[in-house]
Amino acid sequence: MATKASRSAARMMMAPAVVLLLGWMLVPLIMTLWFSFRTYLPLRGGDQGWTGFDNYVRFVTSSAFWPAVQTTLVIVIGVLAITVVLGVLLAMLLDQPMWGQGVVRILVIAPFFVMPTVSALVWKNMFMDPVNGLFSHLWRFFGAEPVSWLSDAAMPSIIMIVSWQWLPFATLILLTAIQSLDSEQLEAAEMDGAPPLKRFFFIVLPHLSRAITIVILIQTIFLLAIFAEIFVTTGGAFGTRTLSYLIFQRVLESQNVGLGSAGGVYAIILANIVAIFLMRIVGKNLDN
Amino acid sequence: MARSVTPRRKMINTGLAWAIGLLIFFPILWTILTSFKTEGQAIASPPIFLNFDWTLENYGIVMERSNYMRFLMNSIIIAGGSTILGLIVAVPAAWSMAFVPSKRTKDILLWMLSTKMLPAVGVLYPIYLLFIQLGLLDSRAGLVIVMMLINLPIIVWMLYTYFREIPGEILEAARMDGATLKEEVLYILTPMAIPGIASTMLLNFILAWNEAFWTLNLTAVNAAPLTAFIASYSSPEGLFFAKLSAASTMAIAPILILGWFSQKQLVRGLTFGAVK
């Protein structure tokens, strides 16, 4: 179908998008790489020249680096575990016959559309505030001492807030996948006397594996870059400083662009390792 | 799915699902309720659920005191502008990739998606510098450009998956019947492409509306949208629950409603049709 003329027309039509994205990727990337090899302190003398790999070494050996990596991983893995397990259970429940299914679905997916700054602030003030928050009322009602969540249990609190935001996404994707499950196969297994747990592990879970993989990979990409939730709740204090947040602090708060840029390069490498897996899966899907 | 279950079972399902649904929705519901209370009632112990004096006072104060309308306009302009601009660039690109595929089409698509994996914080300072140089810092135009670029890969991908589902046979049949190119585009392609374009538009508007990293870091006063406006409530003087709730409700209501309408597209859009 494609003639020579239509091919060159196609190239022309693609050009703006390709050029824009290439610029968006390459220009800042090259600048980041350049800065990462320099001593660059905008408020304290500006660009002071070449330093080789000093920034890279300093960033990795600073006492903040490994805790930040650890925090990042704990948040990503914690949120993934909660959202995937609860997402599977919730999707299976929502797939069952019930009254008002459409309304329940709307209630469940709502948090996904709440902007991250709003959800972080609502949780921080109205639920987790140690004096007036709803949780503190609840704790006092049961005669317990209210917890100051975001300082004493900062990580579980952040994980809880972020899980609340991402559970709808996992549920929605998994529900879509469950609905495509061949119910005859399940019924046949049921007739053959397979108990519910066996049916779940040998039929439902394998069927969901692709959707689960996609949920994990897409969420990982977003969770690695998590920012607003930490910015408005703890500001990186109480052990909630992720790698992204550490870089943000180095670059914008302490104005050490060289050091921050080296951290940025590490973050880019980390994200790309994850991205390679995502590409493989999405790429496979493109073939069929 | 037409499975037969006993009424008892259906009742249990319904009860359980509604309980969980309400639990998940509760923070949003609580925010909306609190926005109609006075500050005193908002922090009352024990908490008051429905038996309070409903008031619109908080909405009035938020609108008046913080120039809410400007933040709202900024959100609309940034989300809307970037979506429209993105579509202008992405529709021809996705169209040509779907209908004139070459050996490299797949590589280009995957490469586009890979730009989405670039951690924003890694390239924040260069963009910040460029924006200062170009006078784009804290301007709507600058934010429109950034939002357009970060969402462009998703727009292209979504449109591509939609366009690819338009069967080529229909086009060929029309050509056989002697349709001119104009008729082809006007009567066949456009009606078939519009639903896909509309859902892409919707999803991208939602993503741009809620994006917080770039808006927090590249805006200050002039171009700050609702995401940044809400963040300003995290300062110590922000412990006004009722006002915070009113501001939050006004920030999330439009997108919540849009989101509910587009939940089906959301699955396709965010997984590029990989989950059916």
XYZ file of C-alpha atoms in Angstrom, chain B residues 172-269:
98
model
C -9.897 0.302 0.003
C -13.571 -0.455 -0.487
C -14.326 3.253 -0.557
C -11.598 3.802 -3.115
C -13.015 1.054 -5.292
C -16.353 2.796 -5.143
C -14.636 5.877 -6.497
C -14.354 8.023 -3.384
C -12.051 11.010 -3.779
C -9.328 11.677 -1.250
C -11.395 14.479 0.238
C -14.437 12.267 0.637
C -12.261 9.561 2.070
C -10.876 11.819 4.773
C -14.118 13.636 5.478
C -16.638 10.805 5.536
C -14.636 7.745 6.456
C -11.434 8.492 8.302
C -12.497 11.440 10.435
C -15.613 9.828 11.933
C -13.613 6.718 12.732
C -10.692 8.588 14.240
C -12.600 11.080 16.366
C -13.462 8.777 19.297
C -9.789 7.854 19.693
C -8.683 11.475 19.475
C -11.315 12.500 22.009
C -10.247 9.914 24.594
C -6.595 10.772 24.078
C -7.450 14.399 24.677
C -9.324 13.573 27.859
C -6.597 11.428 29.372
C -3.884 13.934 28.578
C -5.876 16.762 30.055
C -6.162 14.739 33.268
C -2.437 13.929 33.342
C -1.441 17.551 32.722
C -3.933 18.869 35.286
C -2.485 16.683 38.040
C 1.222 16.887 37.166
C 3.032 18.417 40.119
C 6.811 18.141 39.728
C 7.324 20.642 36.927
C 4.619 23.031 38.056
C 6.069 23.201 41.584
C 9.576 23.813 40.308
C 9.034 26.075 37.317
C 6.317 28.407 38.567
C 6.134 30.945 41.360
C 3.357 33.501 41.161
C 2.243 34.231 37.627
C 1.833 30.813 36.072
C 1.191 28.651 39.141
C -1.697 26.235 38.529
C -3.892 24.548 41.136
C -1.300 21.894 42.016
C 1.071 24.610 43.219
C -1.729 26.620 44.834
C -2.714 23.644 46.966
C 0.890 23.002 47.956
C 1.012 26.510 49.426
C -1.426 25.239 52.063
C 1.287 23.025 53.505
C 2.845 26.019 55.241
C 2.195 26.273 59.011
C -0.622 28.771 58.615
C -2.369 26.186 56.492
C -4.004 24.380 59.361
C -7.422 25.600 58.327
C -9.145 22.350 57.562
C -12.347 23.793 56.150
C -10.563 26.187 53.828
C -8.055 23.558 52.760
C -10.994 21.269 52.004
C -12.804 23.890 49.966
C -9.669 24.637 47.953
C -9.020 20.911 47.444
C -12.578 20.233 46.376
C -12.402 23.007 43.817
C -9.098 21.663 42.500
C -10.143 18.030 42.097
C -13.848 18.260 41.195
C -13.500 18.964 37.457
C -10.941 16.231 36.912
C -12.760 13.690 39.073
C -15.827 14.062 36.891
C -13.787 13.889 33.673
C -11.971 10.848 35.018
C -15.144 8.936 35.761
C -16.307 9.432 32.207
C -13.036 8.192 30.784
C -12.295 5.135 32.955
C -12.441 2.691 30.045
C -10.034 4.767 27.972
C -7.801 5.058 30.992
C -7.069 1.345 30.921
C -6.294 1.369 27.220
C -4.391 4.607 27.323
